[in-house]
């Protein structure tokens, strides 16, 4: 029989079953503001994400939200220090038995790097979902609120457990390993390769269609380590006619270099000679490619001494993160090579 006491009881029951999601804000366009209505020339990370949350009150039927305003930056200011702070905060929150999932709001420019770093270093199976926006909160029809709504719905969904760190944009669920920004002016700004999508969403409903096959979160050898700082890994881009000046400059300045080569991770003979020299002196060299859809294998022509490492299907930026983490544990080239197949 329906009466007020019963309705109240059912409400309380529903409340108890409601998932608790922590939203950690780091800045970006989702928290950006500018001239009313405009989509450009705004400042990222200038408004509070709790104001964005207020524009999606229907989220209260899905989850109980707790907000942490951790950092407030344009994601071009993201760096290793912030990554450690964010990772430690996620680990702390994920340990709480009452927490079911974590959402991070982040600028789109470097979200793919932060996501991959977290994928390799957080120690939880609970869903960790990054999202952001291409239009500032003050634009006509901003995309942030809907992305945030879906990111929270995804983090609150049992299907999202064990998928590693994910990114949610435009109703698409991306793996942290494979997502990349491929468009800088549309709201559907992410994509890259076939492996990127783990599934999709329809409003708050989640459809996971693929699971990541590379190691992540609790299966990552980096997830239980404490980090204070990282070995220095720099990047060098090869282009037609590039001399070796950049490599000369990096010679005494880093532990590892990721080469952004042409084609299959290629460069000139002059570069090969200089890279051979650096490798012999102990710098770890990873070959990656500037081609958006590419795989870089270990090979004989551009590495006759077999002392560089192919980036496999990682983008140059993600290869840098993996090399940086590997170098916290080993300088053994074969062990690092192996990691590029597993992670
Ligand atoms: N520059 C912004 C950022 O990465 C871009 C964005 O969020 O879309 O913080």
Tab-separated table of C-alpha atoms and ligand atoms in Angstrom:
chain	number	residue	atom	x	y	z
A	1	UNK	CA	0.000	0.000	0.000
A	2	UNK	CA	1.308	3.440	-0.924
A	3	UNK	CA	1.641	5.804	1.966
A	4	UNK	CA	4.128	8.515	2.911
A	5	UNK	CA	6.068	6.283	5.285
A	6	UNK	CA	6.536	3.654	2.577
A	7	UNK	CA	7.612	6.195	-0.007
A	8	UNK	CA	10.123	7.585	2.470
A	9	UNK	CA	11.409	4.041	3.154
A	10	UNK	CA	11.893	3.342	-0.557
A	11	UNK	CA	13.672	6.677	-0.996
A	12	UNK	CA	16.050	5.845	1.829
A	13	UNK	CA	16.715	2.420	0.337
A	14	UNK	CA	17.431	3.958	-3.063
A	15	UNK	CA	19.758	6.470	-1.401
A	16	UNK	CA	21.694	3.644	0.269
A	17	UNK	CA	22.118	1.837	-3.031
A	18	UNK	CA	23.241	4.996	-4.733
A	19	UNK	CA	26.890	4.941	-5.765
A	20	UNK	CA	29.315	7.445	-4.316
A	21	UNK	CA	31.517	9.114	-6.944
A	22	UNK	CA	34.409	11.439	-6.219
A	23	UNK	CA	34.859	14.204	-8.803
A	24	UNK	CA	38.403	15.574	-8.824
A	25	UNK	CA	38.766	18.861	-10.698
A	26	UNK	CA	42.060	19.816	-12.312
A	27	UNK	CA	40.987	22.695	-14.601
A	28	UNK	CA	40.730	22.738	-18.401
A	29	UNK	CA	38.061	24.075	-20.725
A	30	UNK	CA	35.294	22.242	-18.887
A	31	UNK	CA	35.978	24.766	-16.118
A	32	UNK	CA	36.760	27.560	-18.564
A	33	UNK	CA	35.060	30.920	-18.922
A	34	UNK	CA	35.095	33.740	-21.411
A	35	UNK	CA	32.802	36.122	-23.197
A	36	UNK	CA	29.202	34.886	-22.927
A	37	UNK	CA	28.284	32.610	-25.816
A	38	UNK	CA	31.731	32.426	-27.429
A	39	UNK	CA	33.594	29.153	-27.895
A	40	UNK	CA	37.047	30.673	-28.360
A	41	UNK	CA	39.404	33.027	-26.524
A	42	UNK	CA	38.449	31.894	-23.050
A	43	UNK	CA	40.557	31.007	-20.017
A	44	UNK	CA	40.688	27.343	-18.998
A	45	UNK	CA	40.355	26.358	-15.333
A	46	UNK	CA	38.727	29.560	-14.108
A	47	UNK	CA	35.389	28.357	-12.728
A	48	UNK	CA	34.443	25.801	-10.138
A	49	UNK	CA	33.359	22.380	-11.437
A	50	UNK	CA	30.650	22.317	-8.754
A	51	UNK	CA	28.982	25.107	-10.809
A	52	UNK	CA	29.027	22.790	-13.829
A	53	UNK	CA	27.530	20.044	-11.655
A	54	UNK	CA	24.672	22.355	-10.712
A	55	UNK	CA	23.661	22.487	-14.390
A	56	UNK	CA	23.062	18.712	-14.415
A	57	UNK	CA	20.752	18.170	-11.417
A	58	UNK	CA	19.626	14.809	-12.889
A	59	UNK	CA	23.010	13.464	-11.755
A	60	UNK	CA	21.593	13.389	-8.209
A	61	UNK	CA	19.339	10.482	-9.219
A	62	UNK	CA	22.396	8.526	-10.343
A	63	UNK	CA	25.074	9.095	-7.760
A	64	UNK	CA	26.087	10.890	-4.627
A	65	UNK	CA	28.905	13.252	-5.546
A	66	UNK	CA	31.821	14.473	-3.484
A	67	UNK	CA	33.977	17.203	-5.068
A	68	UNK	CA	37.705	17.738	-4.665
A	69	UNK	CA	39.156	20.849	-6.309
A	70	UNK	CA	42.724	19.655	-6.583
A	71	UNK	CA	44.331	21.861	-9.207
A	72	UNK	CA	42.982	24.558	-11.477
A	73	UNK	CA	45.106	24.828	-14.587
A	74	UNK	CA	45.016	24.816	-18.351
A	75	UNK	CA	46.231	21.277	-19.040
A	76	UNK	CA	49.314	22.701	-20.790
A	77	UNK	CA	50.525	23.411	-17.254
A	78	UNK	CA	50.173	19.730	-16.261
A	79	UNK	CA	53.452	18.212	-15.212
A	80	UNK	CA	54.956	15.274	-13.394
A	81	UNK	CA	54.523	16.906	-9.967
A	82	UNK	CA	50.787	17.321	-10.573
A	83	UNK	CA	50.563	13.767	-11.894
A	84	UNK	CA	52.009	12.415	-8.636
A	85	UNK	CA	49.623	14.573	-6.595
A	86	UNK	CA	46.635	13.421	-8.657
A	87	UNK	CA	47.630	9.771	-8.575
A	88	UNK	CA	48.132	9.835	-4.791
A	89	UNK	CA	44.744	11.524	-4.309
A	90	UNK	CA	43.024	8.883	-6.468
A	91	UNK	CA	44.691	6.065	-4.530
A	92	UNK	CA	43.651	7.616	-1.206
A	93	UNK	CA	40.024	8.069	-2.323
A	94	UNK	CA	39.794	4.657	-3.988
A	95	UNK	CA	40.804	2.991	-0.713
A	96	UNK	CA	37.669	4.349	0.974
A	97	UNK	CA	35.112	1.511	1.189
A	98	UNK	CA	32.227	3.946	0.633
A	99	UNK	CA	33.644	5.215	-2.682
A	100	UNK	CA	32.555	3.447	-5.883
A	101	UNK	CA	34.326	5.390	-8.600
A	102	UNK	CA	36.349	8.455	-9.476
A	103	UNK	CA	35.887	11.081	-12.185
A	104	UNK	CA	38.596	13.579	-13.085
A	105	UNK	CA	37.871	16.740	-15.019
A	106	UNK	CA	40.855	17.772	-17.138
A	107	UNK	CA	41.858	19.914	-20.104
A	108	UNK	CA	41.725	18.102	-23.423
A	109	UNK	CA	45.185	19.149	-24.647
A	110	UNK	CA	47.138	16.731	-22.458
A	111	UNK	CA	44.394	14.489	-21.079
A	112	UNK	CA	45.793	11.531	-23.028
A	113	UNK	CA	49.117	11.777	-21.203
A	114	UNK	CA	47.592	12.125	-17.738
A	115	UNK	CA	45.203	9.250	-18.446
A	116	UNK	CA	47.999	6.896	-19.524
A	117	UNK	CA	50.159	7.865	-16.535
A	118	UNK	CA	47.244	7.070	-14.205
A	119	UNK	CA	46.476	3.844	-16.069
A	120	UNK	CA	49.971	2.634	-15.199
A	121	UNK	CA	50.147	3.907	-11.637
A	122	UNK	CA	46.802	3.831	-9.807
A	123	UNK	CA	46.181	0.869	-7.532
A	124	UNK	CA	42.461	0.248	-7.834
A	125	UNK	CA	39.939	-1.711	-9.827
A	126	UNK	CA	37.282	0.896	-9.176
A	127	UNK	CA	36.385	2.905	-12.278
A	128	UNK	CA	38.574	5.949	-12.907
A	129	UNK	CA	37.196	8.135	-15.706
A	130	UNK	CA	38.653	11.358	-17.133
A	131	UNK	CA	36.569	13.843	-19.030
A	132	UNK	CA	36.664	17.433	-20.208
A	133	UNK	CA	35.184	19.722	-22.803
A	134	UNK	CA	35.992	21.501	-26.021
A	135	UNK	CA	33.710	24.432	-25.263
A	136	UNK	CA	34.019	26.568	-22.127
A	137	UNK	CA	31.212	26.593	-19.596
A	138	UNK	CA	30.171	30.070	-20.775
A	139	UNK	CA	29.775	29.052	-24.445
A	140	UNK	CA	26.462	28.611	-26.207
A	141	UNK	CA	25.689	24.935	-25.717
A	142	UNK	CA	28.805	23.826	-23.799
A	143	UNK	CA	29.705	20.137	-24.113
A	144	UNK	CA	31.183	19.843	-20.596
A	145	UNK	CA	27.968	19.194	-18.635
A	146	UNK	CA	26.896	16.229	-20.769
A	147	UNK	CA	30.402	14.750	-20.797
A	148	UNK	CA	30.526	15.117	-17.016
A	149	UNK	CA	27.079	13.538	-16.652
A	150	UNK	CA	28.140	10.534	-18.726
A	151	UNK	CA	31.527	10.244	-17.016
A	152	UNK	CA	29.791	10.039	-13.623
A	153	UNK	CA	27.245	7.536	-14.963
A	154	UNK	CA	30.137	5.445	-16.331
A	155	UNK	CA	32.091	5.587	-13.064
A	156	UNK	CA	28.942	4.484	-11.222
A	157	UNK	CA	28.355	1.518	-13.522
A	158	UNK	CA	29.499	-1.984	-12.507
A	159	UNK	CA	30.507	-2.775	-16.107
A	160	UNK	CA	33.286	-0.193	-15.833
A	161	UNK	CA	35.201	-2.204	-13.202
A	162	UNK	CA	38.518	-3.662	-14.299
A	163	UNK	CA	38.656	-1.670	-17.568
A	164	UNK	CA	41.669	0.361	-16.482
A	165	UNK	CA	41.584	4.137	-16.623
A	166	UNK	CA	39.065	5.440	-19.174
A	167	UNK	CA	38.211	8.725	-20.861
A	168	UNK	CA	34.665	9.712	-21.732
A	169	UNK	CA	33.952	12.097	-24.590
A	170	UNK	CA	30.939	12.494	-26.874
A	171	UNK	CA	29.229	9.306	-25.658
A	172	UNK	CA	32.366	7.274	-26.407
A	173	UNK	CA	34.356	5.329	-23.829
A	174	UNK	CA	38.084	5.416	-24.640
A	175	UNK	CA	40.944	3.463	-23.113
A	176	UNK	CA	43.631	5.628	-21.523
A	177	UNK	CA	46.261	3.751	-23.511
A	178	UNK	CA	44.865	4.456	-26.930
A	179	UNK	CA	43.015	7.742	-26.772
A	180	UNK	CA	44.498	10.715	-28.604
A	181	UNK	CA	43.201	14.162	-29.476
A	182	UNK	CA	42.685	14.189	-33.229
A	183	UNK	CA	40.664	17.345	-33.775
A	184	UNK	CA	41.151	20.761	-32.187
A	185	UNK	CA	37.894	22.509	-33.043
A	186	UNK	CA	35.063	19.985	-32.881
A	187	UNK	CA	33.429	18.629	-29.753
A	188	UNK	CA	34.073	15.081	-31.003
A	189	UNK	CA	37.797	15.679	-30.592
A	190	UNK	CA	39.170	12.249	-29.751
A	191	UNK	CA	39.868	9.040	-31.581
A	192	UNK	CA	42.959	7.671	-33.271
A	193	UNK	CA	43.130	3.943	-33.698
A	194	UNK	CA	40.727	1.035	-33.746
A	195	UNK	CA	41.756	-0.083	-30.272
A	196	UNK	CA	40.838	3.256	-28.680
A	197	UNK	CA	37.153	2.669	-28.000
A	198	UNK	CA	36.107	0.393	-25.162
A	199	UNK	CA	32.459	1.046	-25.812
A	200	UNK	CA	29.866	3.771	-25.974
A	201	UNK	CA	27.048	5.327	-23.965
A	202	UNK	CA	23.450	6.225	-24.583
A	203	UNK	CA	22.560	8.894	-22.041
A	204	UNK	CA	23.435	7.184	-18.729
A	205	UNK	CA	23.493	3.622	-20.140
A	206	UNK	CA	26.881	1.979	-20.593
A	207	UNK	CA	27.786	-0.482	-23.360
A	208	UNK	CA	31.292	-1.922	-22.963
A	209	UNK	CA	32.267	-3.732	-26.161
A	210	UNK	CA	36.028	-4.282	-25.673
A	211	UNK	CA	38.385	-4.809	-22.771
A	212	UNK	CA	41.987	-3.597	-22.698
A	213	UNK	CA	44.509	-6.364	-23.279
A	214	UNK	CA	47.589	-4.486	-22.061
A	215	UNK	CA	48.488	-4.203	-18.374
A	216	UNK	CA	46.994	-1.472	-16.260
A	217	UNK	CA	46.085	-0.408	-12.698
A	218	UNK	CA	46.399	-3.375	-10.292
A	219	UNK	CA	48.264	-5.447	-12.912
A	220	UNK	CA	50.824	-2.738	-13.564
A	221	UNK	CA	54.254	-3.129	-11.978
A	222	UNK	CA	54.192	0.600	-11.177
A	223	UNK	CA	50.926	0.710	-9.231
A	224	UNK	CA	52.350	0.147	-5.759
A	225	UNK	CA	55.402	2.381	-6.015
A	226	UNK	CA	55.911	5.717	-4.327
A	227	UNK	CA	57.131	8.456	-6.656
A	228	UNK	CA	58.786	11.728	-5.755
A	229	UNK	CA	60.341	12.595	-9.114
A	230	UNK	CA	61.141	10.892	-12.398
A	231	UNK	CA	64.198	10.310	-14.569
A	232	UNK	CA	64.358	12.827	-17.378
A	233	UNK	CA	62.979	11.633	-20.701
A	234	UNK	CA	62.979	14.116	-23.554
A	235	UNK	CA	61.631	13.998	-27.092
A	236	UNK	CA	63.296	14.823	-30.405
A	237	UNK	CA	61.416	15.222	-33.669
A	238	UNK	CA	63.000	14.246	-36.972
A	239	UNK	CA	61.987	16.169	-40.123
A	240	UNK	CA	63.399	16.286	-43.653
A	241	UNK	CA	66.790	17.948	-43.459
A	242	UNK	CA	67.045	17.912	-39.620
A	243	UNK	CA	70.635	18.117	-38.448
A	244	UNK	CA	71.701	16.506	-35.177
A	245	UNK	CA	71.772	19.750	-33.149
A	246	UNK	CA	68.822	18.678	-30.984
A	247	UNK	CA	70.502	15.353	-30.177
A	248	UNK	CA	73.791	17.114	-29.390
A	249	UNK	CA	71.894	19.381	-27.003
A	250	UNK	CA	70.195	16.449	-25.275
A	251	UNK	CA	73.377	14.404	-24.905
A	252	UNK	CA	74.149	15.427	-21.320
A	253	UNK	CA	70.662	16.376	-20.344
A	254	UNK	CA	68.544	13.255	-20.016
A	255	UNK	CA	68.302	9.562	-19.204
A	256	UNK	CA	66.161	8.673	-22.180
A	257	UNK	CA	65.021	10.095	-25.513
A	258	UNK	CA	61.881	9.325	-27.481
A	259	UNK	CA	62.513	9.961	-31.163
A	260	UNK	CA	59.489	11.104	-33.142
A	261	UNK	CA	60.613	9.693	-36.443
A	262	UNK	CA	59.012	9.615	-39.865
A	263	UNK	CA	57.196	6.550	-41.269
A	264	UNK	CA	57.988	3.509	-39.143
A	265	UNK	CA	60.130	5.477	-36.680
A	266	UNK	CA	62.800	6.526	-39.208
A	267	UNK	CA	65.490	9.216	-39.562
A	268	UNK	CA	68.643	10.019	-41.532
A	269	UNK	CA	71.989	8.210	-41.368
A	270	UNK	CA	73.440	11.202	-39.477
A	271	UNK	CA	70.780	10.768	-36.807
A	272	UNK	CA	71.374	7.022	-36.694
A	273	UNK	CA	75.081	7.598	-36.102
A	274	UNK	CA	74.433	10.091	-33.304
A	275	UNK	CA	71.756	7.897	-31.713
A	276	UNK	CA	74.151	4.924	-31.784
A	277	UNK	CA	76.691	7.069	-29.961
A	278	UNK	CA	74.134	8.126	-27.325
A	279	UNK	CA	72.920	4.556	-26.788
A	280	UNK	CA	76.503	3.369	-26.331
A	281	UNK	CA	76.976	6.016	-23.645
A	282	UNK	CA	73.875	4.711	-21.812
A	283	UNK	CA	70.984	6.905	-22.977
A	284	UNK	CA	67.881	4.776	-23.578
A	285	UNK	CA	66.418	5.501	-27.017
A	286	UNK	CA	62.827	4.752	-28.022
A	287	UNK	CA	61.816	5.077	-31.684
A	288	UNK	CA	58.256	6.280	-32.309
A	289	UNK	CA	56.520	7.828	-35.302
A	290	UNK	CA	54.913	11.104	-36.260
A	291	UNK	CA	52.383	9.148	-38.367
A	292	UNK	CA	49.028	9.126	-36.508
A	293	UNK	CA	48.182	5.513	-37.374
A	294	UNK	CA	51.435	3.661	-36.875
A	295	UNK	CA	53.187	0.766	-35.214
A	296	UNK	CA	56.926	1.007	-34.633
A	297	UNK	CA	58.634	-2.368	-34.504
A	298	UNK	CA	62.228	-3.096	-33.555
A	299	UNK	CA	64.098	-3.402	-36.840
A	300	UNK	CA	67.472	-3.744	-38.542
A	301	UNK	CA	67.715	-0.835	-40.997
A	302	UNK	CA	67.175	2.021	-38.544
A	303	UNK	CA	68.649	0.125	-35.609
A	304	UNK	CA	71.315	-2.302	-36.911
A	305	UNK	CA	72.823	-2.716	-33.423
A	306	UNK	CA	69.430	-3.539	-31.915
A	307	UNK	CA	69.932	-1.176	-29.006
A	308	UNK	CA	66.887	1.074	-29.449
A	309	UNK	CA	63.288	0.197	-28.585
A	310	UNK	CA	60.271	0.391	-30.897
A	311	UNK	CA	57.300	2.218	-29.349
A	312	UNK	CA	54.862	-0.435	-30.618
A	313	UNK	CA	51.379	1.162	-30.866
A	314	UNK	CA	52.058	3.893	-28.296
A	315	UNK	CA	52.034	7.484	-29.456
A	316	UNK	CA	55.334	9.329	-28.849
A	317	UNK	CA	53.820	11.102	-25.832
A	318	UNK	CA	52.700	7.882	-24.197
A	319	UNK	CA	55.991	6.194	-25.055
A	320	UNK	CA	57.684	8.965	-23.064
A	321	UNK	CA	55.541	8.192	-20.015
A	322	UNK	CA	56.202	4.465	-20.176
A	323	UNK	CA	59.952	4.991	-20.600
A	324	UNK	CA	59.984	7.461	-17.702
A	325	UNK	CA	58.248	4.937	-15.430
A	326	UNK	CA	60.461	2.047	-16.581
A	327	UNK	CA	63.566	4.095	-15.822
A	328	UNK	CA	62.478	4.376	-12.186
A	329	UNK	CA	63.073	0.609	-11.963
A	330	UNK	CA	65.681	-0.467	-14.492
A	331	UNK	CA	68.067	0.542	-17.251
A	332	UNK	CA	68.107	-2.964	-18.690
A	333	UNK	CA	67.158	-2.507	-22.335
A	334	UNK	CA	65.570	-5.968	-22.683
A	335	UNK	CA	63.346	-5.413	-19.658
A	336	UNK	CA	62.264	-2.035	-21.011
A	337	UNK	CA	61.681	-3.532	-24.471
A	338	UNK	CA	59.457	-6.121	-22.863
A	339	UNK	CA	57.419	-3.423	-21.119
A	340	UNK	CA	56.669	-1.865	-24.514
A	341	UNK	CA	54.854	-5.084	-25.461
A	342	UNK	CA	52.988	-5.474	-22.182
A	343	UNK	CA	51.861	-1.960	-21.337
B	1	LIG	N1	43.709	24.412	-23.371
B	1	LIG	C1	42.649	23.629	-22.767
B	1	LIG	C2	43.273	22.665	-21.781
B	1	LIG	O1	43.831	21.681	-22.183
B	1	LIG	C3	41.915	22.903	-23.828
B	1	LIG	C4	40.758	22.067	-23.354
B	1	LIG	O2	40.554	21.776	-22.202
B	1	LIG	O3	39.969	21.681	-24.255
B	1	LIG	O4	43.216	22.908	-20.598
